[in-house]
mmCIF file of C-alpha atoms and ligand atoms in Angstrom:
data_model
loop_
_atom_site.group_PDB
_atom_site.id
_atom_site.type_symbol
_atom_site.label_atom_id
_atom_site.label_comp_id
_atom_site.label_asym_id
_atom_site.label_seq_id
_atom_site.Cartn_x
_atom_site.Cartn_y
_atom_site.Cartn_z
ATOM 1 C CA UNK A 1 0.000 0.000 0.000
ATOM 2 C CA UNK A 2 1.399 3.650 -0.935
ATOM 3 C CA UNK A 3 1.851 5.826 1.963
ATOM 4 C CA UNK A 4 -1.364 7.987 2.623
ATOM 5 C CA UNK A 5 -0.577 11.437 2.808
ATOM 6 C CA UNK A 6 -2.918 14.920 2.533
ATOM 7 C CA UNK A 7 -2.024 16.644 -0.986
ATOM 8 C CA UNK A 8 0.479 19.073 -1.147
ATOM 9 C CA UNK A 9 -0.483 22.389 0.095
ATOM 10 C CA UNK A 10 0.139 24.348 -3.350
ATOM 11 C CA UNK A 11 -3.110 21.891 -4.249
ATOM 12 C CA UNK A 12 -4.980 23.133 -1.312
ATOM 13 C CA UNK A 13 -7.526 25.503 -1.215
ATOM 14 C CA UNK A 14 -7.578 28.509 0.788
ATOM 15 C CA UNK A 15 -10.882 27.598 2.955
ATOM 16 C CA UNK A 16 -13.410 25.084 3.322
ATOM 17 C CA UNK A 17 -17.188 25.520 4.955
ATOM 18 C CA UNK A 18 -19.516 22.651 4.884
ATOM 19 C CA UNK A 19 -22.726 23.412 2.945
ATOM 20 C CA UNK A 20 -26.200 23.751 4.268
ATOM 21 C CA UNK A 21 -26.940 20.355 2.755
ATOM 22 C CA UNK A 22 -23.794 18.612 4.866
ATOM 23 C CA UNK A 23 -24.435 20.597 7.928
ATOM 24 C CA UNK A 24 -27.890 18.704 7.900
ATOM 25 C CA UNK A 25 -26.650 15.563 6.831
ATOM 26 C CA UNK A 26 -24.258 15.791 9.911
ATOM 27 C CA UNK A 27 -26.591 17.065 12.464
ATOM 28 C CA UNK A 28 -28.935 13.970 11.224
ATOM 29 C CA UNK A 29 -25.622 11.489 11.967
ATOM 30 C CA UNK A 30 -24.706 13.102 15.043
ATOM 31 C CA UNK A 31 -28.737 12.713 16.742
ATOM 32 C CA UNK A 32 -28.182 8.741 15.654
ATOM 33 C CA UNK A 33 -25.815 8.567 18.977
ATOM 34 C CA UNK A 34 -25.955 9.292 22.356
ATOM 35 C CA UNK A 35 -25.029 12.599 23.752
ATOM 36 C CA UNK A 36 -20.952 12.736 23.896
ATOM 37 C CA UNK A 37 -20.815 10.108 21.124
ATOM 38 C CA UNK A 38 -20.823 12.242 18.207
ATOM 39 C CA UNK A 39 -17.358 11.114 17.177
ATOM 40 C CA UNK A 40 -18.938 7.977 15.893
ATOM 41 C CA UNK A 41 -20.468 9.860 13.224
ATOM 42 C CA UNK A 42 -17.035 10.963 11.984
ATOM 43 C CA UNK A 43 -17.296 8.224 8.476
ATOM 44 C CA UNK A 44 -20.662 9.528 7.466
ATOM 45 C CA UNK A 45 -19.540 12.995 8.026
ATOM 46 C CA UNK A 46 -16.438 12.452 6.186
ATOM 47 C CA UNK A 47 -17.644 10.976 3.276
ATOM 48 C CA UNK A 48 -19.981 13.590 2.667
ATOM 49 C CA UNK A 49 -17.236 16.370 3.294
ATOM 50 C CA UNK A 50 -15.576 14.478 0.333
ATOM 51 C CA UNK A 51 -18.533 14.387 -1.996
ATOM 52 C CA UNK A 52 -19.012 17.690 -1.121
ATOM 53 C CA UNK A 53 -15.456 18.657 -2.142
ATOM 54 C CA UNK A 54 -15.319 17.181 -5.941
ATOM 55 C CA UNK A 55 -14.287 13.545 -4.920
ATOM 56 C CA UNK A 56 -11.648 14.344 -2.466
ATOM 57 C CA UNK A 57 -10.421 15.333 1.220
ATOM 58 C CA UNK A 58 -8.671 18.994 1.201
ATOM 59 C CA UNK A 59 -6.898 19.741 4.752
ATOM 60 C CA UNK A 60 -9.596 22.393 5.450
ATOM 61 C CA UNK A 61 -12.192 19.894 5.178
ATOM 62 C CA UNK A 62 -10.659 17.085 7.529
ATOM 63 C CA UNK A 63 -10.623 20.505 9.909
ATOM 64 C CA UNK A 64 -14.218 21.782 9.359
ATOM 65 C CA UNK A 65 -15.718 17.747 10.389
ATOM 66 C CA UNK A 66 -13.578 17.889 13.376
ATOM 67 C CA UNK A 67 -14.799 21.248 14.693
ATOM 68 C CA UNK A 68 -18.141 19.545 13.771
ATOM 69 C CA UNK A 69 -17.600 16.435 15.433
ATOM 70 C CA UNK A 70 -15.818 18.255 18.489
ATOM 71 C CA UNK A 71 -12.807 16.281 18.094
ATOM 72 C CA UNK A 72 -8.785 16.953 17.676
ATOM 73 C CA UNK A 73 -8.434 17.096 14.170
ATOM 74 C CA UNK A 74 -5.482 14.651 14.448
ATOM 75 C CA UNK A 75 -7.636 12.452 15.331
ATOM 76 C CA UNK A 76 -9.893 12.619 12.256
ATOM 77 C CA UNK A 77 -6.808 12.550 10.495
ATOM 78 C CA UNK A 78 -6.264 9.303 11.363
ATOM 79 C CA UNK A 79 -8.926 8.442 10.088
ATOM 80 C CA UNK A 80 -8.567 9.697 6.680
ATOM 81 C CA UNK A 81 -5.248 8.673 6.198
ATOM 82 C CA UNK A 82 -6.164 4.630 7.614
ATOM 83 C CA UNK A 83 -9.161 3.967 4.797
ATOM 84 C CA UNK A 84 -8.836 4.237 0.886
ATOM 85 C CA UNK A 85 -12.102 5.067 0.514
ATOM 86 C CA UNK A 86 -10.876 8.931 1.226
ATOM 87 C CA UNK A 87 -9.282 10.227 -1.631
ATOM 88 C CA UNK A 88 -6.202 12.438 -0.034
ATOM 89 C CA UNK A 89 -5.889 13.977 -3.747
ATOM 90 C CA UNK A 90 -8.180 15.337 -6.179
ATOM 91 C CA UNK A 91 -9.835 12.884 -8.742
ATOM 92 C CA UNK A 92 -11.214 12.674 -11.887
ATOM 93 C CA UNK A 93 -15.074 13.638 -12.725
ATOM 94 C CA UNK A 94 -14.996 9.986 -13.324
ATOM 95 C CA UNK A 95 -12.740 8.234 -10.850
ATOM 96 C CA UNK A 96 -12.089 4.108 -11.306
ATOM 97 C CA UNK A 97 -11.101 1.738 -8.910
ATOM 98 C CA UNK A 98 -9.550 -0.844 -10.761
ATOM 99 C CA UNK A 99 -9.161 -4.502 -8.980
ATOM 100 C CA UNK A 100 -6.186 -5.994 -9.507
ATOM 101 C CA UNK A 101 -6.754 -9.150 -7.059
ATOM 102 C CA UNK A 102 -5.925 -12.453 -8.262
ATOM 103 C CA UNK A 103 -9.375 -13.585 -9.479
ATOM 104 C CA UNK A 104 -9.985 -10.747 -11.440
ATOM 105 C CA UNK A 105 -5.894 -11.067 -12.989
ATOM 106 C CA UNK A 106 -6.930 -14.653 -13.761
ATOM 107 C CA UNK A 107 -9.785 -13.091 -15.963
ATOM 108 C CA UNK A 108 -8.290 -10.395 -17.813
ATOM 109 C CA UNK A 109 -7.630 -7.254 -15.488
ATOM 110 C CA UNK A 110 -4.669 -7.170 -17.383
ATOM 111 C CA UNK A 111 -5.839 -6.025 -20.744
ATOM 112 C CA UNK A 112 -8.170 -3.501 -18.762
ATOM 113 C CA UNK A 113 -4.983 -2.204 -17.096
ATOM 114 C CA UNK A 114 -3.354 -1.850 -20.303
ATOM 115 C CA UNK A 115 -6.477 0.518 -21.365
ATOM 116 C CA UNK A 116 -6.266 2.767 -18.392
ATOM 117 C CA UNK A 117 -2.269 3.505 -18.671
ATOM 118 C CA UNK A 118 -2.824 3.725 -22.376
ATOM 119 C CA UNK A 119 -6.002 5.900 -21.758
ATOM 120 C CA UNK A 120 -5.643 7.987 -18.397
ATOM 121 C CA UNK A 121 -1.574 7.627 -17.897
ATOM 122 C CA UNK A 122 -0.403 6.607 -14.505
ATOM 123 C CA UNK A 123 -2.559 5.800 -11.144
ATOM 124 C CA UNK A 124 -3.225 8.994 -9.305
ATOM 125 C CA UNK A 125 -2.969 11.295 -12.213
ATOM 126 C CA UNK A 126 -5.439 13.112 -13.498
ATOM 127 C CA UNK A 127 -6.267 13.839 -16.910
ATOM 128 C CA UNK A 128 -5.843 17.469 -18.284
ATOM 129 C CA UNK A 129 -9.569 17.406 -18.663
ATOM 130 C CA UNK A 130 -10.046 16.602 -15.534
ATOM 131 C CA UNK A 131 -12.076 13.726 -16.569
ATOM 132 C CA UNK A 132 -10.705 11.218 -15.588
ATOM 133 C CA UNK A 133 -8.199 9.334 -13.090
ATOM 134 C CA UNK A 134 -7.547 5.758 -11.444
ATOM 135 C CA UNK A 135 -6.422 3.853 -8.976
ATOM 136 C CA UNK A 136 -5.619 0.012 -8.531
ATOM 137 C CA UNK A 137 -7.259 -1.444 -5.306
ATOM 138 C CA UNK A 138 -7.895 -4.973 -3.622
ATOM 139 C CA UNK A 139 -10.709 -7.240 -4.605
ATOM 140 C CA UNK A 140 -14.182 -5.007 -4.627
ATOM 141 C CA UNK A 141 -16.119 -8.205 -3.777
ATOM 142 C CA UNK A 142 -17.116 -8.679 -7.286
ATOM 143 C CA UNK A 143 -15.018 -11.763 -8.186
ATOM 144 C CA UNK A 144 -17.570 -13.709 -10.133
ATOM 145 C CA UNK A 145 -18.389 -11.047 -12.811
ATOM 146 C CA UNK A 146 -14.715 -10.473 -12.801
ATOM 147 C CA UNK A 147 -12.896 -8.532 -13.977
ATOM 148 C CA UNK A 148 -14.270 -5.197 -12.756
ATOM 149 C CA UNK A 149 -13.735 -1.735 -12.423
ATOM 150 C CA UNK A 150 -15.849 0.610 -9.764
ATOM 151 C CA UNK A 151 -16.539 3.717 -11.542
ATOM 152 C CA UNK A 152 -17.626 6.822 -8.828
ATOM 153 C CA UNK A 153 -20.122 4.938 -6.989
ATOM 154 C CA UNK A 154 -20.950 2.151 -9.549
ATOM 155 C CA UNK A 155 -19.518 -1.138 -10.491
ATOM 156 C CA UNK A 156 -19.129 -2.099 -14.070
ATOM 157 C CA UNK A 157 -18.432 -6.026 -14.463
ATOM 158 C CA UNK A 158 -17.308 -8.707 -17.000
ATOM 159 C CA UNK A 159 -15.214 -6.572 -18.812
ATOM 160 C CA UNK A 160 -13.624 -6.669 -21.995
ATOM 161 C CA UNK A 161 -10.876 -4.567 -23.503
ATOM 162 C CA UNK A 162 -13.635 -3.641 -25.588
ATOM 163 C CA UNK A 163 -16.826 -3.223 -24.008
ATOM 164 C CA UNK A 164 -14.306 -1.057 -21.594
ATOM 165 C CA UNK A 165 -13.362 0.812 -24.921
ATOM 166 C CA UNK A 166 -16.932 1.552 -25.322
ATOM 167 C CA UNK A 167 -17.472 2.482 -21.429
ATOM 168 C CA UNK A 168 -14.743 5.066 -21.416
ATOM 169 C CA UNK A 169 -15.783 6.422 -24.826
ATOM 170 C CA UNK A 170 -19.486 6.918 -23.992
ATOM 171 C CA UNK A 171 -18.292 8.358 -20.400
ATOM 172 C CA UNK A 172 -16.271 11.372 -21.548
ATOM 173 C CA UNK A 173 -19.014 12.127 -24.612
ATOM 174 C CA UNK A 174 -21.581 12.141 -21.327
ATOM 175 C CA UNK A 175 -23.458 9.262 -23.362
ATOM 176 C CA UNK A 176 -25.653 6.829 -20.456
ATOM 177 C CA UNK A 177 -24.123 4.250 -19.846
ATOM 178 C CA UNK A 178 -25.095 0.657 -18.507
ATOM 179 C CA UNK A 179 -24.012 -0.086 -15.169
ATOM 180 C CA UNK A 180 -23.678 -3.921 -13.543
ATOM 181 C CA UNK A 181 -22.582 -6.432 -15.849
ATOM 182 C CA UNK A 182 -21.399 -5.366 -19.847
ATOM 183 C CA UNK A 183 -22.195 -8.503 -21.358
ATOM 184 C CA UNK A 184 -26.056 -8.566 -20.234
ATOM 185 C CA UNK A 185 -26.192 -11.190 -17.673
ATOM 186 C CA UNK A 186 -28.224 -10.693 -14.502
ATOM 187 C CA UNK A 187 -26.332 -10.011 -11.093
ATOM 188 C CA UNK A 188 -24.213 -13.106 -11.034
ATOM 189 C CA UNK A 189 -26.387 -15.627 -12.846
ATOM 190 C CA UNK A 190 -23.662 -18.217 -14.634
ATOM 191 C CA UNK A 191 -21.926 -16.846 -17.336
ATOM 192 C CA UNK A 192 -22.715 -19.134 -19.927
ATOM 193 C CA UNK A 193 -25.408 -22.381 -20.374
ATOM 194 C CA UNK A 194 -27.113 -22.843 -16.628
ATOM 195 C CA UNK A 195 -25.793 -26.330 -16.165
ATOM 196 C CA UNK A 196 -26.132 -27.012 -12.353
ATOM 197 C CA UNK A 197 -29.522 -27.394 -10.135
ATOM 198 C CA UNK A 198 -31.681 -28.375 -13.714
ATOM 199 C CA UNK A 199 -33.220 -31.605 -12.357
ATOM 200 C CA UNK A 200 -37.063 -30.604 -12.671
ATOM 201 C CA UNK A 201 -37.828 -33.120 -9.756
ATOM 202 C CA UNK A 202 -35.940 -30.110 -7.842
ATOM 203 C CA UNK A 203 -38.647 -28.090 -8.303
ATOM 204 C CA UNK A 204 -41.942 -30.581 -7.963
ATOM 205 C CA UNK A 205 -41.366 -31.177 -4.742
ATOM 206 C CA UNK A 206 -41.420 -35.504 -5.632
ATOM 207 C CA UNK A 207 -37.558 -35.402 -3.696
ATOM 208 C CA UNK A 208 -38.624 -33.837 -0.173
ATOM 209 C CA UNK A 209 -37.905 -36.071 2.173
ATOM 210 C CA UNK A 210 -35.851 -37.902 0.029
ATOM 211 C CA UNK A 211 -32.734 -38.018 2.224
ATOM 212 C CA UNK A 212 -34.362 -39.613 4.857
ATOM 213 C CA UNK A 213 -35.457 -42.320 2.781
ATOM 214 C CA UNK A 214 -31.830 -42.697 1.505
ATOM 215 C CA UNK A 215 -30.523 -43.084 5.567
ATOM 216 C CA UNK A 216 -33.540 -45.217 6.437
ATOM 217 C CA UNK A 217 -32.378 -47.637 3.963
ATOM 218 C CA UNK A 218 -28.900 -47.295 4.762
ATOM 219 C CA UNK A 219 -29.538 -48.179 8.345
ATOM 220 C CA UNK A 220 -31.862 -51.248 7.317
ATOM 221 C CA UNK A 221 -28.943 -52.647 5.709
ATOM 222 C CA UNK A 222 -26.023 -51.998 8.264
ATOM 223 C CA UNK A 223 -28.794 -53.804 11.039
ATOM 224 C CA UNK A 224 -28.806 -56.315 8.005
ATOM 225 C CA UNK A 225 -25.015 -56.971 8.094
ATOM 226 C CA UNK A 226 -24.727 -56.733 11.639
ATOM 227 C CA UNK A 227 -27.192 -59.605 12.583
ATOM 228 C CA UNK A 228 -25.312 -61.668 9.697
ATOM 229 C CA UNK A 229 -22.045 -61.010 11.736
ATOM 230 C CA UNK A 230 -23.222 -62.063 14.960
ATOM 231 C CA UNK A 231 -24.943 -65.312 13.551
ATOM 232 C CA UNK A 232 -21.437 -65.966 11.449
ATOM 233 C CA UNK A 233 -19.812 -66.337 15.470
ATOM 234 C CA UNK A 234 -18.646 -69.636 16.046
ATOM 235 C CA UNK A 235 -20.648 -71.164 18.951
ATOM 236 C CA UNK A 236 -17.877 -72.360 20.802
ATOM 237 C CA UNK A 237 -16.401 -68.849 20.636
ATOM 238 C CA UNK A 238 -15.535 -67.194 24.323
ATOM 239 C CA UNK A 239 -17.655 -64.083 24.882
ATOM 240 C CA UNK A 240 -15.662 -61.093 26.097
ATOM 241 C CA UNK A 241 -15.315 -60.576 29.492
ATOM 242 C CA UNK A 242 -17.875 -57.296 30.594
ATOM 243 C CA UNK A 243 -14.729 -55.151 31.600
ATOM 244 C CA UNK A 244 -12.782 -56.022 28.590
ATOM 245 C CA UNK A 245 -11.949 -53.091 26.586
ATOM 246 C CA UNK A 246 -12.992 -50.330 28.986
ATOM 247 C CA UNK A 247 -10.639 -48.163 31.741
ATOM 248 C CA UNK A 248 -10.232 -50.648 35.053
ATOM 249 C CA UNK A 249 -11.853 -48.248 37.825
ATOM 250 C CA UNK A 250 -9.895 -48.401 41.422
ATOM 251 C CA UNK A 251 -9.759 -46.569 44.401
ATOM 252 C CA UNK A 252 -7.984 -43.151 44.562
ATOM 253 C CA UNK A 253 -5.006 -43.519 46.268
ATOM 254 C CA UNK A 254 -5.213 -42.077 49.482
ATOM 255 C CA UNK A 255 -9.128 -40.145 50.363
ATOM 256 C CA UNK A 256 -10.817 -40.197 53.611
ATOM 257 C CA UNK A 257 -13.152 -42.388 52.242
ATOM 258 C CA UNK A 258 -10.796 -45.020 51.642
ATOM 259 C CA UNK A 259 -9.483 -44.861 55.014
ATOM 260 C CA UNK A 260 -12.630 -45.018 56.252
ATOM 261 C CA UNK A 261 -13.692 -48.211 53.892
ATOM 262 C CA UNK A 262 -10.442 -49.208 55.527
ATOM 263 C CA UNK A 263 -11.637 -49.136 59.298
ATOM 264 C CA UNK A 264 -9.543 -46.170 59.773
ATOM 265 C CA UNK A 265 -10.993 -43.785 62.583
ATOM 266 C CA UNK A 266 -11.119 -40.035 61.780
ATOM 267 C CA UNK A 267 -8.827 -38.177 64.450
ATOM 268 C CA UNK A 268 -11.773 -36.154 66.239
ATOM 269 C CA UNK A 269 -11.569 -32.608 66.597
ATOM 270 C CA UNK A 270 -10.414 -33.075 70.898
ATOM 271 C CA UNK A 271 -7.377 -34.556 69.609
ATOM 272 C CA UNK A 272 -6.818 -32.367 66.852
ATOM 273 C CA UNK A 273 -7.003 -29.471 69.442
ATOM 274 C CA UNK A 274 -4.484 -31.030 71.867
ATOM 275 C CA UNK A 275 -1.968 -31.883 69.297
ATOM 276 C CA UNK A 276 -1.727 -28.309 68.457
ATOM 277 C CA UNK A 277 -2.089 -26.972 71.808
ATOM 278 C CA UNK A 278 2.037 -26.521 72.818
ATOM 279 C CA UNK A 279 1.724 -26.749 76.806
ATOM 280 C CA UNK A 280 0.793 -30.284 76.265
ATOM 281 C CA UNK A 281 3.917 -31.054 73.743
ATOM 282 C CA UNK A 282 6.123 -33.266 75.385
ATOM 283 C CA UNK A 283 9.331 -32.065 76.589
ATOM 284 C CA UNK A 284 12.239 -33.657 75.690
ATOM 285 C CA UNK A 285 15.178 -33.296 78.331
ATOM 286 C CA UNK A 286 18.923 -33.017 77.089
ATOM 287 C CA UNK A 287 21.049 -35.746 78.218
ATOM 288 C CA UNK A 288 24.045 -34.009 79.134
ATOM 289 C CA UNK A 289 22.767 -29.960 80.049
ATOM 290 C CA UNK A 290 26.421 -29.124 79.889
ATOM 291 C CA UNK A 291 27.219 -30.375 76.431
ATOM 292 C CA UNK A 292 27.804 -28.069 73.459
ATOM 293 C CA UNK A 293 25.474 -28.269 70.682
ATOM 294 C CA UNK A 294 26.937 -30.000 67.592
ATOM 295 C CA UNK A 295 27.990 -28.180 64.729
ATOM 296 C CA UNK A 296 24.913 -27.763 62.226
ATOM 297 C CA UNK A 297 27.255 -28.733 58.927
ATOM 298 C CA UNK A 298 30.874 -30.363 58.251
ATOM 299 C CA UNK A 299 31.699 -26.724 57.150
ATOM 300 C CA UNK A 300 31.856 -25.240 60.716
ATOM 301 C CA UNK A 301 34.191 -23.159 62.525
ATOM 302 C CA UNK A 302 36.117 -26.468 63.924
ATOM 303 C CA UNK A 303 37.671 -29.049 62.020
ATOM 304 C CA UNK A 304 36.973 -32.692 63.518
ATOM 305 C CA UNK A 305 40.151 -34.469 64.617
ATOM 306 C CA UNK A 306 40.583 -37.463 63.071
ATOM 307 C CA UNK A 307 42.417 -39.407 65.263
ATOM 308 C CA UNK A 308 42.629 -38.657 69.617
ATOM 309 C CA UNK A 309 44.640 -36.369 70.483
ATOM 310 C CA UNK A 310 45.582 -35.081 66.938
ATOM 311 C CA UNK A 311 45.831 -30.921 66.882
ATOM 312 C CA UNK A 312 43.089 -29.596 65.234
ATOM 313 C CA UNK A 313 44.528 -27.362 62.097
ATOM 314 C CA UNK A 314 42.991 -23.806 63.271
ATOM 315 C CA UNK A 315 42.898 -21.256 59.945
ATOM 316 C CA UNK A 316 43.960 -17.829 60.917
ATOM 317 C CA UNK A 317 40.412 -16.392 59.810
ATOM 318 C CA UNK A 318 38.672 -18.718 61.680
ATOM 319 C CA UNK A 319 37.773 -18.436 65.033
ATOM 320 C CA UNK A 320 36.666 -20.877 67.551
ATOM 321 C CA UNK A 321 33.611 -22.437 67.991
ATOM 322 C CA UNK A 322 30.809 -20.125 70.015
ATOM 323 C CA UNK A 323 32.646 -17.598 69.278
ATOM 324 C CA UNK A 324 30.273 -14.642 69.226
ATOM 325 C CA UNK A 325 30.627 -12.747 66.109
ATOM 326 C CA UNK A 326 31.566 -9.697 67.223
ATOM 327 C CA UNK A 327 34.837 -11.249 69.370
ATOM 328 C CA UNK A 328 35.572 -12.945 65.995
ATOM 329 C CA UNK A 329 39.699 -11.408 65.482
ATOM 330 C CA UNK A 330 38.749 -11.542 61.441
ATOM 331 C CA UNK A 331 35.937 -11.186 59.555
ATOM 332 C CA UNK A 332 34.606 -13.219 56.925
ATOM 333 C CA UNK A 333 33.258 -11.104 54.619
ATOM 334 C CA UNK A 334 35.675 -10.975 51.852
ATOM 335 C CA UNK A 335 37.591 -7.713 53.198
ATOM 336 C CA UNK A 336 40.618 -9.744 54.749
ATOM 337 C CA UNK A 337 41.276 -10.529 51.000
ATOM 338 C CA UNK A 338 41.135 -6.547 49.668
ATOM 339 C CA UNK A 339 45.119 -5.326 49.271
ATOM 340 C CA UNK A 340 44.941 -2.283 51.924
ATOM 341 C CA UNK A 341 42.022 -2.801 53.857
ATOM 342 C CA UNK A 342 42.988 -3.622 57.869
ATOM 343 C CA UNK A 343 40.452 -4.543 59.991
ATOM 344 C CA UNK A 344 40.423 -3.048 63.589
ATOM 345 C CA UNK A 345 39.412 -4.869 67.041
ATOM 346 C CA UNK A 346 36.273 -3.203 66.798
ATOM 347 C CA UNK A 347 35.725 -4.670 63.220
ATOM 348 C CA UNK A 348 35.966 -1.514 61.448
ATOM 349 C CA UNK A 349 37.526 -1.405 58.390
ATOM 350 C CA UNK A 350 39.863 1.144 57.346
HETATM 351 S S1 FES B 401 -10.932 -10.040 -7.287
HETATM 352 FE FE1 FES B 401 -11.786 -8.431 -8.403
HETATM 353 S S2 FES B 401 -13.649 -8.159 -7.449
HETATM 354 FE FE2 FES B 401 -12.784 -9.736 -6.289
#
């Protein structure tokens, strides 16, 4: 997609005031929502702004529907400059939307496309008549009279380089022309023979119902060849046990109700109370009060002896066990490592 941006301002005009007729065509968008809403009608407004203006969206006129609308007029902006359908340029009188999607490519967009450039010169460019001017956009939803142009409002379908020819021709000499389909078929009635949906019995209403007849006898005959199977069994054949085939069901692993189907006995709320009530924990006295509690890991302050009476291998940086922290003579916290940094009795480092 081209970048969308507003014309350049030698193309602008000085001013822009919305007509009598678009001031009540906006009023009548605006009472359509409730009160504080009237940004929604910003589209409506918009498009009639650019009807109003010959086709196309001057800067003045983005301006005058926001002052309308009560809104920033960056924010209708946005607006403009997000959907094609607002011409940021001006346009021919007659201004074509040519599709160039694939189904309409597959049918001959190509030669059309040939006719514009050769007719009208490049997208976006007007002719020095003013007459006319194009533009190549995505599929118009159109695909089975394809290819197509859109023409102003109107679509012209199933064109030819010639029947285009024609179009164009009787356009700039202001001769009618026909709109819809150029080679005379209705809407999007098959192009050629009708060769689907011709069965009269379609229409006489002999095949209502007829599906149901079609399953009913389907079903006869599967019940049919299912009896035959089961009287084909050999008689000394073992039937299937019941459970064969399906999920083996079992207990949960561990529920109360298990433990109850168990003879468990649920621990009643009394004991629950006392086994969380800590003045009736039981104590549990220390052999020897005097002892020293055990080191928590092997990495403690005290290396075990091995064998009796072996020293024990003290580290200078580590003091004894029980030693409180602050009576520690080093610390351990990396600064015994850092060139120039003494630490003092009182563990400050300097
Ligand atoms: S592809 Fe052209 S109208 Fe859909």
């Amino acid at each position: 997609m081209a970048v969308r941006k507003l014309a350049p301002e030698d193309m602008q005009p000085e001013s822009f005031v919305l007509s009598p007729e678009t001031e009540s065509f906006a009023d009548k968008e605006i009472a359509k929502y409730p009160p504080g809403r009237q940004a929604s009608a910003v589209i409506a407004l918009l498009t009639k702004a650019q009807e109003q203006a010959g086709g196309w969206l001057p800067r003045k006129a983005i301006e005058a529907v926001a002052a309308k609308l009560d809104m920033p007029a960056i924010r209708v902006m946005e607006v403009v400059t997000f959907y094609t359908m607002f011409n940021l340029e001006p346009v021919g009188k007659y201004f074509i939307q040519f599709c160039g999607t694939t189904p309409c490519v597959l049918r001959g967009a190509g030669d059309i496309r040939r006719v514009l450039e050769r007719r009208i010169g490049d997208q976006n460019h007007v002719t020095p008549d003013g007459t006319f001017s194009w533009l190549e956009v995505e599929c118009l939803g159109a695909c089975s009279n394809a290819p197509m142009v859109q023409i102003n409002d109107d679509y012209y379908e199933d064109l030819t380089t010639e029947n285009f020819e024609t179009l164009l021709d009787d356009l700039a000499a202001g001769r009618p022309v026909k709109v819809g389909s150029q080679i005379g078929r209705i809407r999007s009635e098959p192009f050629e023979a009708v060769n689907t949906l011709q069965d009269p019995a379609l229409y006489d209403g002999s095949v209502v119902g007829a599906w149901r007849k079609r399953f009913e006898e389907q079903a006869k005959a599967e019940t049919g060849e299912a009896a035959a199977a089961v009287a084909s069994i050999p008689q000394e054949a073992k039937a299937a046990k019941p459970s064969a085939g399906r999920a083996i069901e079992s207990d949960a692993a561990d529920t109360p109700a298990k433990r109850a189907k168990e003879g468990e006995r649920p621990i009643s709320r009394t004991d629950q109370k006392e086994a969380a009530d800590p003045s009736k924990a039981t104590k549990v006295e220390p052999k020897d009060a005097g002892a020293q509690p055990a080191p928590q890991s092997s990495k403690s302050y005290v290396a075990t002896p091995k064998k009796e009476g072996e020293a024990v291998p003290v580290s200078p940086t580590t003091p004894e066990a029980g030693t409180p922290p602050a009576q520690a003579e080093t610390r351990r916290d990396g600064s015994e490592s850092k060139p120039g940094v003494t630490v003092d009795k009182d563990n400050k480092s300097s």
